[in-house]
Coordinates of C-alpha atoms and ligand atoms in Angstrom, one line a residue:
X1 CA 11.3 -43.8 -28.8
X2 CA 8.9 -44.9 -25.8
X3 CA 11.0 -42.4 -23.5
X4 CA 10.5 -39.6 -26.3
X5 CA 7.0 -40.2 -26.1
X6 CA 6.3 -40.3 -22.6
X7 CA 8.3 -36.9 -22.6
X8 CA 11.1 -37.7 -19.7
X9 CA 14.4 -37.4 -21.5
X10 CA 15.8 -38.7 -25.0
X11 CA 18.4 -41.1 -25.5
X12 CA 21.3 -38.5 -25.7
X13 CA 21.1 -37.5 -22.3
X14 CA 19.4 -34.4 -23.3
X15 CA 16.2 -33.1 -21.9
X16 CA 13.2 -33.2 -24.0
X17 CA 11.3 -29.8 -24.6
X18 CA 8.4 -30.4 -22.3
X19 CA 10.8 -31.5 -19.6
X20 CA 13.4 -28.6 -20.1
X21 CA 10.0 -26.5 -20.1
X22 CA 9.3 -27.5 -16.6
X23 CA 12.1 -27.6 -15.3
X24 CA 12.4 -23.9 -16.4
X25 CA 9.1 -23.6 -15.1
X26 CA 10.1 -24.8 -11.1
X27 CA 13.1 -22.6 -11.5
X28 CA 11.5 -19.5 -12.2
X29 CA 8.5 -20.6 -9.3
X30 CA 11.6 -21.5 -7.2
X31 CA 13.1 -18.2 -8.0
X32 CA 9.8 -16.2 -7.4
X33 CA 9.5 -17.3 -3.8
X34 CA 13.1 -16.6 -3.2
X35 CA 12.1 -13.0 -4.2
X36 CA 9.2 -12.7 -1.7
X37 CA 9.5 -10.1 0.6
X38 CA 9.5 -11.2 4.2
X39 CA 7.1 -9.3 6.5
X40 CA 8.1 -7.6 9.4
X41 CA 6.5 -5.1 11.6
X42 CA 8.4 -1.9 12.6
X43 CA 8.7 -0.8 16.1
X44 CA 7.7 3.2 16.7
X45 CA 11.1 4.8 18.3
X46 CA 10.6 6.3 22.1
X47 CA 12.4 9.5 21.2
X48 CA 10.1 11.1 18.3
X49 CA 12.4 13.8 17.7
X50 CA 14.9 11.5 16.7
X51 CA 12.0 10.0 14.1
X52 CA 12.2 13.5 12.6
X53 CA 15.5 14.3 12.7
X54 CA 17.5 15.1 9.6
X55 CA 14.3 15.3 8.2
X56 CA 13.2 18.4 5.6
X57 CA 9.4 18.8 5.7
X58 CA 7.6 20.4 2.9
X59 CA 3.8 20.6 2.5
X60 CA 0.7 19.7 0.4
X61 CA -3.1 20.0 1.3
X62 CA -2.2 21.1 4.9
X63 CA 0.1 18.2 5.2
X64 CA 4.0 17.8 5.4
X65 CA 5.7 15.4 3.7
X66 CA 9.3 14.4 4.1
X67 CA 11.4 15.7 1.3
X68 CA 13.0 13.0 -0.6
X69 CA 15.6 14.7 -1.8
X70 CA 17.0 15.1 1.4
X71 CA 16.3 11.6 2.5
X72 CA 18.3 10.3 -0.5
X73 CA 21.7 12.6 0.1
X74 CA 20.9 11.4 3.9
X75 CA 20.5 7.5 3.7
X76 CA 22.1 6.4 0.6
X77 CA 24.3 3.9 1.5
X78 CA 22.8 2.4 4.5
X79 CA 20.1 0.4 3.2
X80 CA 21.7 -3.0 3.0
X81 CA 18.9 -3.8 6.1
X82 CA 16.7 -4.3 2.8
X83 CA 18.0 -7.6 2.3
X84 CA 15.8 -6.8 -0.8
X85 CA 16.6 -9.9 -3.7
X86 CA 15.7 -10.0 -7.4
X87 CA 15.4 -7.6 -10.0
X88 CA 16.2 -3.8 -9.5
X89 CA 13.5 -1.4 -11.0
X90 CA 14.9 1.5 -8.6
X91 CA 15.3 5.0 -10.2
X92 CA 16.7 5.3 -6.5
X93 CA 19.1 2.6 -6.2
X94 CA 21.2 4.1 -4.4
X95 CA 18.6 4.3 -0.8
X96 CA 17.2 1.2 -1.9
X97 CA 18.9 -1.6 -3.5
X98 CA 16.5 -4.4 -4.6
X99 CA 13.5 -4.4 -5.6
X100 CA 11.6 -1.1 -5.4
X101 CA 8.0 -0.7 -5.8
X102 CA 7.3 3.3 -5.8
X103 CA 6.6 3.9 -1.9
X104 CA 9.1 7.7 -2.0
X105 CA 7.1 9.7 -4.4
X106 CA 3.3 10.6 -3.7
X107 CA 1.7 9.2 -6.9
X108 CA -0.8 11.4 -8.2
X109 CA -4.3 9.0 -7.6
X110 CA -3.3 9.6 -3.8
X111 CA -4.9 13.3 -4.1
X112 CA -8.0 11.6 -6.1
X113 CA -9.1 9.2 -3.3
X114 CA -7.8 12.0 -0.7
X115 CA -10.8 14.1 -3.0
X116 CA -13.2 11.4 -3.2
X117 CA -12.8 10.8 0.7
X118 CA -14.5 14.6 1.3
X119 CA -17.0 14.3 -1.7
X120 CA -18.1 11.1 -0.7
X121 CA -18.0 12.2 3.1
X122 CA -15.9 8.9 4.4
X123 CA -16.6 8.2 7.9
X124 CA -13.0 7.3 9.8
X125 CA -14.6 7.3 13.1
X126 CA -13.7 4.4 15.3
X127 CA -13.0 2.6 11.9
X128 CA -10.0 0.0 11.7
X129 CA -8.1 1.2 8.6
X130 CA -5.4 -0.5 5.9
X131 CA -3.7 1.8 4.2
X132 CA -2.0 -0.6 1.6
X133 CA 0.9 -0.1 -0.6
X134 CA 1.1 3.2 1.7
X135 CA 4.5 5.1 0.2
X136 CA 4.0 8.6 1.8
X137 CA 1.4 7.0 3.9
X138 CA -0.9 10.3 2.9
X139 CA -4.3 8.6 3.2
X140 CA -3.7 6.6 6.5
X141 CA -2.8 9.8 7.9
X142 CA -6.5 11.3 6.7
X143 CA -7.8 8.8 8.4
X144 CA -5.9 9.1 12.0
X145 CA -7.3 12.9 11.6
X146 CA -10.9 11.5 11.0
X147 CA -10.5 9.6 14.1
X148 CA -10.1 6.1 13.2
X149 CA -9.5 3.9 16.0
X150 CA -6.9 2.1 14.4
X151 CA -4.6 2.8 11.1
X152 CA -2.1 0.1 9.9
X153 CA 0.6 1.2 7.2
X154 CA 2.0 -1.4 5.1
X155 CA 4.8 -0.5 2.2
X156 CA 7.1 -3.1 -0.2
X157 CA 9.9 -1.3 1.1
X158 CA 11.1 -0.9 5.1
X159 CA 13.6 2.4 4.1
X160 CA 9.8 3.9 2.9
X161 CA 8.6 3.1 6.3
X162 CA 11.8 4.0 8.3
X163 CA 12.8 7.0 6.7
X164 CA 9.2 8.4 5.1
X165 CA 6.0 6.8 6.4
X166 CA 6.7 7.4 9.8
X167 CA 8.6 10.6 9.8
X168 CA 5.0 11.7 7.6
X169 CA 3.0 10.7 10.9
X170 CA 4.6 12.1 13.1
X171 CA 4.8 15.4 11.5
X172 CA 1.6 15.3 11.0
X173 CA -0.1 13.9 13.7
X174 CA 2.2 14.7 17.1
X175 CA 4.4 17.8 16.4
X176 CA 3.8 20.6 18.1
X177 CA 1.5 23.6 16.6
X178 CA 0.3 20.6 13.7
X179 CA -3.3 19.9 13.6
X180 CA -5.6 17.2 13.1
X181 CA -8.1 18.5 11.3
X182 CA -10.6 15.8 9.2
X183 CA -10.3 15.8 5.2
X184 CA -13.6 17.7 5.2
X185 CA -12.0 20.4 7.5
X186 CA -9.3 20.4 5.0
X187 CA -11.8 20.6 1.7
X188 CA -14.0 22.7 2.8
X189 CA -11.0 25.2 4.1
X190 CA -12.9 25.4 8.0
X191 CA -10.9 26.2 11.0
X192 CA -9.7 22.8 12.7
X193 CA -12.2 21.0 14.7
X194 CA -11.6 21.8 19.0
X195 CA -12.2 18.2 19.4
X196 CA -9.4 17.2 16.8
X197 CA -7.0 19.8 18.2
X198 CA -7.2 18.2 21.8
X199 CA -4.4 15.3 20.0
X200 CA -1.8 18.0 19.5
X201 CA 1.1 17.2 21.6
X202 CA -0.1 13.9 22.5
X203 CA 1.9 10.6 21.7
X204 CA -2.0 8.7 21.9
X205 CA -2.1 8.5 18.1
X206 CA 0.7 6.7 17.9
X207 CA -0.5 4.3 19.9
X208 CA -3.4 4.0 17.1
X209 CA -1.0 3.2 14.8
X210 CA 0.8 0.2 12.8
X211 CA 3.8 0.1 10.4
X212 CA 4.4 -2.9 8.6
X213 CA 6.4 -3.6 5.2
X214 CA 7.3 -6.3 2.7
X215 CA 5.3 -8.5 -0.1
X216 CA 1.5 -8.7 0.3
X217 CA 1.1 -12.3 1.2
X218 CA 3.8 -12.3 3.5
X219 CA 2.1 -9.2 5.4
X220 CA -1.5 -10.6 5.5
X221 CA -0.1 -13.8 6.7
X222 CA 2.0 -11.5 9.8
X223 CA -1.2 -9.6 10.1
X224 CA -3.3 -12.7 10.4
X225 CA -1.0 -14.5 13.0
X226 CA -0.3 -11.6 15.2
X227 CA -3.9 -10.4 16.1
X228 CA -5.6 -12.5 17.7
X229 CA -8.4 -12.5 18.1
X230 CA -8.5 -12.2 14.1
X231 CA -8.4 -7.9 13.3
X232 CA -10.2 -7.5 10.0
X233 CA -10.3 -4.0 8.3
X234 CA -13.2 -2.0 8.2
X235 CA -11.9 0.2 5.1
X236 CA -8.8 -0.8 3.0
X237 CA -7.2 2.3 0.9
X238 CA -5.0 1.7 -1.8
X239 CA -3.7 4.0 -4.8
X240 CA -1.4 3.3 -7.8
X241 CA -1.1 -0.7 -6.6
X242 CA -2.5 -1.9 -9.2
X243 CA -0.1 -1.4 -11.8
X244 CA 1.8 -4.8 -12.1
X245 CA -0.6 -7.9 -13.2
X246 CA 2.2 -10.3 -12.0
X247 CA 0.9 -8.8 -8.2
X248 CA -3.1 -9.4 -9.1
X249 CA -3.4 -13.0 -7.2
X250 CA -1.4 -11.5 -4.2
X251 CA -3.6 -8.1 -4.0
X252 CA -6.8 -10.0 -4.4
X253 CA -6.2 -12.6 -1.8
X254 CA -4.6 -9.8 0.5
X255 CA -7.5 -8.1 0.0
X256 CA -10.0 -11.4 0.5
X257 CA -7.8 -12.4 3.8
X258 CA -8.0 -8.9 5.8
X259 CA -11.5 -7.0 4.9
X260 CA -13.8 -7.6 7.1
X261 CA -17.0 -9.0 5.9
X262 CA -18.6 -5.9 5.7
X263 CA -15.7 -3.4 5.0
X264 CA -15.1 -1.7 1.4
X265 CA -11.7 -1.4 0.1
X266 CA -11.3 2.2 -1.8
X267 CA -8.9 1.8 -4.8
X268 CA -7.2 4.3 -6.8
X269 CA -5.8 3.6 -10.2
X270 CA -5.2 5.3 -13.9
X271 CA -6.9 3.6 -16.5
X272 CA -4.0 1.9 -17.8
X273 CA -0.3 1.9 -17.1
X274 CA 2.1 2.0 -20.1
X275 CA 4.9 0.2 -20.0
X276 CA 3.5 -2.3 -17.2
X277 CA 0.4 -3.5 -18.4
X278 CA -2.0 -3.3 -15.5
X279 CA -5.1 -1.2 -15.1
X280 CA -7.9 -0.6 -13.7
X281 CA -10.2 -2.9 -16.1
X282 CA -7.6 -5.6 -16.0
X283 CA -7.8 -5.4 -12.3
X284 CA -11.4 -5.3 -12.4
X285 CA -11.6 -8.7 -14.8
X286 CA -9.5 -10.3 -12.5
X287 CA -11.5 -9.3 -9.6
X288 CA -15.0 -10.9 -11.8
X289 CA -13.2 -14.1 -12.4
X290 CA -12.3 -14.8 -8.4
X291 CA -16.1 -14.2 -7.9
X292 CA -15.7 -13.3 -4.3
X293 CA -15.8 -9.4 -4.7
X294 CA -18.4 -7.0 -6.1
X295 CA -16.6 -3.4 -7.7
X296 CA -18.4 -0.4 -8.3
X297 CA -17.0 2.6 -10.3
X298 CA -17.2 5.2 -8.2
X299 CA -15.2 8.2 -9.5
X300 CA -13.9 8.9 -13.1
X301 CA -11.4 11.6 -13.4
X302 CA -10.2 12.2 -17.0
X303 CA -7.6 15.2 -16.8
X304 CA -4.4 14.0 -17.6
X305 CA -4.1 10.4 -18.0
X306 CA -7.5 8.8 -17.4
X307 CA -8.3 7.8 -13.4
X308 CA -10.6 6.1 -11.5
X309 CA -11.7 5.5 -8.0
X310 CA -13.3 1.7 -7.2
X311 CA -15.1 0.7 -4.2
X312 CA -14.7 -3.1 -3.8
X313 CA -17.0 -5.0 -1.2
X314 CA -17.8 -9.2 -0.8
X315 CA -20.2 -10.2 -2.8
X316 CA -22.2 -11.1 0.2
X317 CA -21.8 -7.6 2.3
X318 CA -24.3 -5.5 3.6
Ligands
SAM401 N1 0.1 4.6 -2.4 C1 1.2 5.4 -2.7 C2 0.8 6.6 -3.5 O1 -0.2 6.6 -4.1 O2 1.6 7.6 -3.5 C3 2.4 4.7 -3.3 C4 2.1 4.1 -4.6 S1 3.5 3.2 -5.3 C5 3.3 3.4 -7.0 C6 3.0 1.5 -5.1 C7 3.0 1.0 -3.7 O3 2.5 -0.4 -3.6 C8 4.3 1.0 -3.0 O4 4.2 1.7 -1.9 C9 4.6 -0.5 -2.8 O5 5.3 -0.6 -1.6 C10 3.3 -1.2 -2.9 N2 3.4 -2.5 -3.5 C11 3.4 -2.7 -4.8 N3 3.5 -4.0 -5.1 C12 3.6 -4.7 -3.9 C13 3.7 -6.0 -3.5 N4 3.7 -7.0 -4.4 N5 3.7 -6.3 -2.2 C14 3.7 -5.3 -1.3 N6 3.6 -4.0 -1.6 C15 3.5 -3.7 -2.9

């Protein structure tokens, strides 16, 4: 009776319910970090034309985009170098096995902060740049064109990196007879900039540039250890990340670990994703609680399902 009570095990041997509780509990933790996605950085290939090879472009805004179609009939089959574990939410299992958060469709809030960025007239220039949870990698590339000094891509999934991030910047950024105009060139319809069109040809953007994938905390922690000394982001840009609350404690520390102390993270988001639970108020709560950021609404677009754009900033920022 006095084991009962104290809640370690009865006398038949069997577990008690609190203990069988935690042991569930240490299995499913134990099981979690199993499932975290190592980090790893991926090298940019010396031959660019192989980076594009195979690839169908198609275009949107002024940009081309790697055709996923293609990519699929192309790769499937060779993404074992995944090593992805844990539970398969891939409508495209068959290029990547695993785990698969998104990163081969352009979700739609990527053309809302690609909006916001010429409203709001963004400044890139000289700017260290995140563009987090990138898929298509769409609104690192706007920054490159605005002539940030540095853009880092990070996706969940390397074959996004591999086989679409990169192919997208390269298209965009290096390829012959491509320009680089800014997103207000690109708003406003003007002719591209002189001073942006001296890039064309020219491999120096690359060198502006950082591809990384795998789980958030395992990429801040990369990130963290491998510059030195200690590269914060002015500007973080992230859309359609916020849609899984189980993520929330891994975005916000991400998030806390990697802004610099005055930078502003812009975040796209619908209102509220069925089926999945997160949203942008959730997010928002969540961010209140930790009591290191301050948000700000800054955009509300209601065709369709209900969007919004949030600037996110420390508490203490300028
Ligand atoms: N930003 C792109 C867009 O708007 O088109 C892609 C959005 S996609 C729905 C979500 C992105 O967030 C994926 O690229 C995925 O890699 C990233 N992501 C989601 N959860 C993640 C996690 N826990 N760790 C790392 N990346 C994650």
């Amino acid at each position: 009776q006095r084991e009962k009570s104290r809640g370690t095990a009865d006398l038949t041997g069997k577990p008690s319910p609190k203990l069988a509780a935690a042991k569930h509990q240490d299995e499913a933790a134990l099981k979690k970090n199993l499932c975290v996605k190592a980090a790893k950085e991926h090298s940019i290939p010396q031959d660019l034309n192989k980076v594009l090879e195979n690839k169908v472009m198609e275009t949107v805004l002024d940009l081309s985009y790697v055709k996923l179609s293609v990519v699929e009939r192309t790769c499937s089959g060779d993404a074992d170098s995944e090593g992805i574990v844990s539970k398969s939410v891939s409508s495209h299992s068959d290029l990547i096995p695993g785990v698969y958060e998104g990163g081969l469709k352009i979700w739609e809030c990527t053309f809302d902060l690609m909006d916001y960025f010429s409203e709001a007239e963004i400044e890139f220039t000289n700017k260290t740049v995140l563009d987090l949870g990138c898929g298509a990698g769409l609104l690192g590339i706007i920054a490159l064109q605005g002539e940030a000094a540095r853009v880092h891509f990070q996706d969940y999934n390397s074959t996004v990196i591999d086989e679409i991030t990169l192919p997208n910047v390269v298209a965009n950024c290096i390829s012959e007879g491509r320009r680089m105009g800014s997103g207000k060139d690109r708003k406003a319809s003007k002719p591209p900039s002189k001073r942006l069109r001296k890039a064309e040809g020219s491999p120096d953007v690359l060198n502006r540039c950082r591809f990384f994938s795998g789980e958030w905390s395992q990429v801040s922690q990369l990130l963290l250890n491998s510059n030195k000394p200690c590269l914060k982001y002015d500007l973080i840009l992230t859309s359609e990340t916020i849609y899984n609350p189980d993520y929330y404690s891994a975005l916000h520390d991400t998030l806390a670990q990697l802004l610099d102390r005055n930078g502003r993270v812009y975040l796209a988001s619908k209102v509220h994703y069925f089926g999945v639970g997160g949203g942008i108020y959730l997010f928002e709560k969540f961010i209140e609680d930790k009591n290191v950021f301050r948000t700000s609404m800054v955009k509300t677009i209601d065709q369709g399902l209900q969007r919004c754009i949030m600037e996110i900033a420390f508490k203490n920022s300028c």
